[in-house]
Short mmCIF file of C-alpha atoms in Angstrom, two decimals:
data_model
loop_
_atom_site.label_atom_id
_atom_site.label_comp_id
_atom_site.label_asym_id
_atom_site.label_seq_id
_atom_site.Cartn_x
_atom_site.Cartn_y
_atom_site.Cartn_z
CA ILE A 788 -3.64 77.67 -47.82
CA ALA A 789 -2.09 76.44 -51.03
CA ALA A 790 1.19 77.20 -52.72
CA ALA A 791 2.50 76.48 -56.19
CA LEU A 792 6.16 75.50 -56.16
CA VAL A 793 8.23 75.57 -59.32
CA ALA A 794 9.42 72.16 -60.37
CA THR A 795 12.09 71.16 -62.87
CA PRO A 796 12.42 72.01 -65.63
CA LEU A 797 11.73 75.69 -64.92
CA ALA A 798 10.71 76.29 -68.50
CA ALA A 799 8.09 73.58 -68.44
CA ALA A 800 4.86 74.81 -69.99
CA GLY A 801 1.42 74.34 -68.50
CA ILE A 802 0.29 73.18 -65.07
CA GLU A 803 2.49 70.08 -65.30
CA GLY A 804 5.46 72.38 -64.69
CA PHE A 805 4.36 73.05 -61.12
CA LYS A 806 3.80 71.11 -57.94
CA HIS A 807 0.74 71.89 -55.86
CA SER A 808 0.92 71.65 -52.06
CA SER A 809 -1.75 72.53 -49.52
CA TRP A 810 -1.92 73.02 -45.77
CA THR A 811 -4.96 72.63 -43.55
CA PRO A 812 -5.62 73.49 -39.89
CA GLU A 813 -4.40 69.98 -39.06
CA GLN A 814 -0.94 71.11 -40.23
CA GLY A 815 -1.20 74.36 -38.28
CA ALA A 816 -2.47 76.60 -41.09
CA PRO A 817 -4.75 79.42 -39.94
CA SER A 818 -8.29 79.70 -41.25
CA ASN A 819 -10.21 82.73 -42.53
CA VAL A 820 -7.14 84.20 -44.24
CA VAL A 821 -7.56 87.81 -45.39
CA GLY A 822 -4.07 88.55 -46.73
CA ILE A 823 -0.67 87.07 -47.58
CA ALA A 824 2.64 88.87 -48.15
CA GLN A 825 6.23 87.71 -48.68
CA THR A 826 9.29 89.48 -47.28
CA PRO A 827 12.73 89.33 -48.95
CA ASP A 828 13.94 86.66 -46.52
CA GLY A 829 11.41 84.28 -48.08
CA TYR A 830 8.93 84.10 -45.22
CA LEU A 831 5.23 84.20 -46.00
CA TRP A 832 3.20 86.36 -43.62
CA ILE A 833 -0.46 85.57 -43.21
CA ALA A 834 -3.18 87.79 -41.79
CA SER A 835 -6.19 85.85 -40.57
CA ALA A 836 -9.03 85.91 -38.10
CA GLU A 837 -6.77 83.86 -35.82
CA GLY A 838 -3.98 86.44 -35.89
CA VAL A 839 -0.72 86.93 -37.78
CA PHE A 840 1.34 83.90 -38.78
CA ARG A 841 4.79 83.47 -40.32
CA PHE A 842 5.33 80.47 -42.59
CA ASP A 843 8.77 79.14 -43.52
CA GLY A 844 7.55 76.43 -45.92
CA LEU A 845 7.30 73.82 -43.19
CA SER A 846 5.56 75.25 -40.14
CA PHE A 847 3.38 78.17 -39.06
CA GLU A 848 4.51 80.48 -36.27
CA SER A 849 1.96 82.64 -34.51
CA ILE A 850 3.09 86.26 -34.12
CA PRO A 851 1.54 88.02 -31.11
CA ALA A 852 -0.29 91.30 -31.64
CA PRO A 853 1.28 94.50 -30.28
CA ARG A 854 1.16 94.82 -26.52
CA GLU A 855 -0.93 97.99 -26.41
CA ALA A 856 -4.43 97.60 -24.96
CA ARG A 857 -6.20 98.67 -28.16
CA PHE A 858 -4.95 95.51 -29.90
CA ALA A 859 -6.33 93.16 -27.23
CA HIS A 860 -9.45 92.27 -29.26
CA ALA A 861 -8.36 93.50 -32.69
CA ILE A 862 -8.11 91.15 -35.66
CA PRO A 863 -5.67 91.56 -38.57
CA THR A 864 -7.39 92.81 -41.71
CA SER A 865 -4.43 93.28 -44.09
CA VAL A 866 -0.72 92.58 -44.46
CA PHE A 867 1.86 94.23 -46.74
CA ALA A 868 5.61 93.95 -47.43
CA ASP A 869 7.15 97.18 -48.72
CA ARG A 870 10.18 97.61 -51.00
CA ASP A 871 12.50 97.96 -48.01
CA GLY A 872 11.43 94.57 -46.68
CA ARG A 873 9.38 95.96 -43.82
CA LEU A 874 6.17 94.17 -42.92
CA TRP A 875 3.00 96.12 -42.12
CA VAL A 876 -0.20 94.77 -40.60
CA GLY A 877 -3.56 96.53 -40.47
CA PHE A 878 -6.12 95.78 -37.77
CA ASN A 879 -9.80 96.36 -37.10
CA GLN A 880 -11.44 97.71 -33.92
CA ASN A 881 -9.83 101.14 -34.56
CA ALA A 882 -6.49 99.68 -33.50
CA GLY A 883 -4.57 101.08 -36.48
CA ALA A 884 -1.40 99.57 -37.91
CA ALA A 885 1.71 97.79 -36.73
CA MET A 886 5.19 97.14 -38.15
CA TYR A 887 7.25 94.00 -37.58
CA ARG A 888 10.67 94.86 -36.16
CA ASP A 889 13.20 93.13 -33.90
CA GLY A 890 11.15 89.96 -33.64
CA ARG A 891 7.75 91.40 -32.82
CA LEU A 892 4.94 93.64 -34.01
CA HIS A 893 5.22 97.27 -32.88
CA ALA A 894 2.20 99.57 -32.75
CA LEU A 895 2.42 102.78 -34.76
CA SER A 896 0.86 105.94 -33.40
CA MET A 897 -1.94 106.86 -35.77
CA PRO A 898 -4.31 109.85 -35.52
CA SER A 899 -7.95 108.79 -35.53
CA PRO A 900 -7.42 105.19 -36.72
CA PRO A 901 -10.23 103.98 -38.99
CA PRO A 902 -12.44 101.03 -38.01
CA SER A 903 -10.26 98.77 -40.19
CA ILE A 904 -7.21 99.11 -42.40
CA LEU A 905 -8.01 97.14 -45.52
CA LYS A 906 -5.32 98.15 -48.03
CA PHE A 907 -1.70 99.26 -48.15
CA ALA A 908 0.43 100.62 -51.00
CA GLN A 909 3.78 102.36 -51.40
CA THR A 910 4.59 105.32 -53.65
CA ALA A 911 7.86 106.05 -55.43
CA ASP A 912 9.05 108.38 -52.66
CA GLY A 913 8.88 105.49 -50.17
CA ALA A 914 5.78 106.74 -48.37
CA LEU A 915 3.31 104.11 -47.25
CA TRP A 916 -0.41 104.62 -47.85
CA ALA A 917 -3.24 102.91 -46.00
CA SER A 918 -6.98 103.05 -46.51
CA TRP A 919 -10.29 101.65 -45.49
CA GLY A 920 -13.47 101.45 -47.50
CA GLY A 921 -15.96 103.27 -45.33
CA GLN A 922 -16.79 106.85 -44.36
CA GLY A 923 -14.92 109.51 -42.41
CA ASP A 924 -11.13 109.64 -42.69
CA ARG A 925 -10.26 107.05 -45.33
CA LEU A 926 -6.76 107.67 -46.66
CA PHE A 927 -3.59 107.82 -44.55
CA ARG A 928 0.07 108.36 -45.39
CA TYR A 929 3.06 107.24 -43.31
CA ARG A 930 6.19 109.28 -44.03
CA ASN A 931 9.07 110.53 -41.86
CA ASP A 932 7.81 108.30 -39.02
CA ASN A 933 4.42 110.02 -38.91
CA TRP A 934 0.90 109.17 -40.05
CA GLN A 935 -1.10 111.90 -41.77
CA VAL A 936 -4.78 111.90 -42.67
CA MET A 937 -4.86 112.76 -46.37
CA ASP A 938 -8.56 113.17 -47.22
CA ARG A 939 -8.62 116.92 -46.71
CA ARG A 940 -5.05 117.49 -47.89
CA LEU A 941 -5.95 115.92 -51.24
CA ASN A 942 -9.50 117.28 -51.34
CA LEU A 943 -10.95 113.81 -51.69
CA PRO A 944 -14.68 113.80 -52.44
CA PRO A 945 -17.07 111.54 -50.53
CA GLY A 946 -17.06 107.90 -51.53
CA GLU A 947 -15.50 104.53 -50.96
CA ILE A 948 -11.83 103.99 -51.75
CA ALA A 949 -12.10 100.84 -53.82
CA ALA A 950 -8.37 100.25 -54.25
CA ILE A 951 -4.92 101.73 -53.82
CA SER A 952 -1.98 100.28 -55.67
CA GLU A 953 1.62 100.90 -56.58
CA PRO A 954 2.99 103.26 -57.74
CA GLY A 955 0.32 105.34 -56.04
CA HIS A 956 -3.02 105.14 -57.79
CA CYS A 957 -6.24 105.52 -55.86
CA CYS A 958 -9.51 104.26 -57.29
CA LEU A 959 -12.36 106.08 -55.63
CA ALA A 960 -16.02 105.31 -56.24
CA SER A 961 -18.38 108.05 -55.10
CA GLY A 962 -22.03 107.68 -54.20
CA GLN A 963 -22.87 108.54 -57.81
CA SER A 964 -20.47 105.85 -59.07
CA ARG A 965 -18.13 108.56 -60.34
CA ARG A 966 -14.42 108.10 -60.67
CA HIS A 967 -11.85 110.73 -59.80
CA HIS A 968 -8.17 111.32 -60.31
CA LEU A 969 -5.74 113.14 -58.04
CA ASP A 970 -3.46 115.71 -59.60
CA ASP A 971 -1.26 118.32 -57.92
CA GLY A 972 -2.99 117.87 -54.60
CA ASN A 973 -6.55 118.31 -55.89
CA CYS A 974 -9.23 115.88 -56.86
CA ALA A 975 -11.11 116.34 -60.12
CA HIS A 976 -14.02 114.38 -61.52
CA VAL A 977 -13.38 112.62 -64.83
CA GLN A 978 -15.72 110.33 -66.71
CA ARG A 979 -13.26 107.72 -67.96
CA ALA A 980 -10.46 107.52 -65.40
CA LEU A 981 -9.97 104.08 -63.94
CA SER A 982 -7.33 105.09 -61.40
CA HIS A 983 -6.33 108.21 -59.54
CA ARG A 984 -2.78 109.35 -59.00
CA MET A 985 -1.67 110.08 -55.45
CA PRO A 986 1.09 112.71 -55.81
CA ASP A 987 4.38 112.14 -54.01
CA ARG A 988 4.20 115.76 -52.83
CA THR A 989 1.08 117.76 -52.12
CA ASP A 990 0.51 121.49 -52.04
CA ALA A 991 0.19 121.17 -48.28
CA ASP A 992 3.68 119.61 -48.07
CA ALA A 993 5.19 122.50 -49.98
CA ARG A 994 3.80 125.09 -47.61
#
């Protein structure tokens, strides 16, 4: 793990304006890191094959997985800090997702969790989106304290979700390498779209 720390003067141009520091397992840094996020309090949160770690700039603190049995052998696969400062962690082994609150990770009830949660994003309405890159149910939304499977609600075609990003774009690559965009709760094929809008409200929500 390496971090670039701003040195004085702040306006210094080029690499000489920064200080480079690195941490190895000898200093407690985890290996096989798959994601890093920073919460407003300044902590860095690290998802790795060794678990979740919190870094304060000096030392690494291991954060235990949720207590539920399905997390016993699960490994973190993603980590995300939302605009409200909440920290989210995705896991493999169909364990689903967890949120850090009151000093520990809490499991979130999720219908049909995917094999792994690989990506998170947040839309303008505050909803959190999660995805994985395989088959079956691929796109999930967390809003009003509930997870919803969104593939059928948004009429997503078959294919791998390559990326989701703020403020709510979904890049979907189908088996024919097509790209699609989401609009008003429906998915339409377009030849030149590079990203696909995930609407804040769907037709299903309105009903």
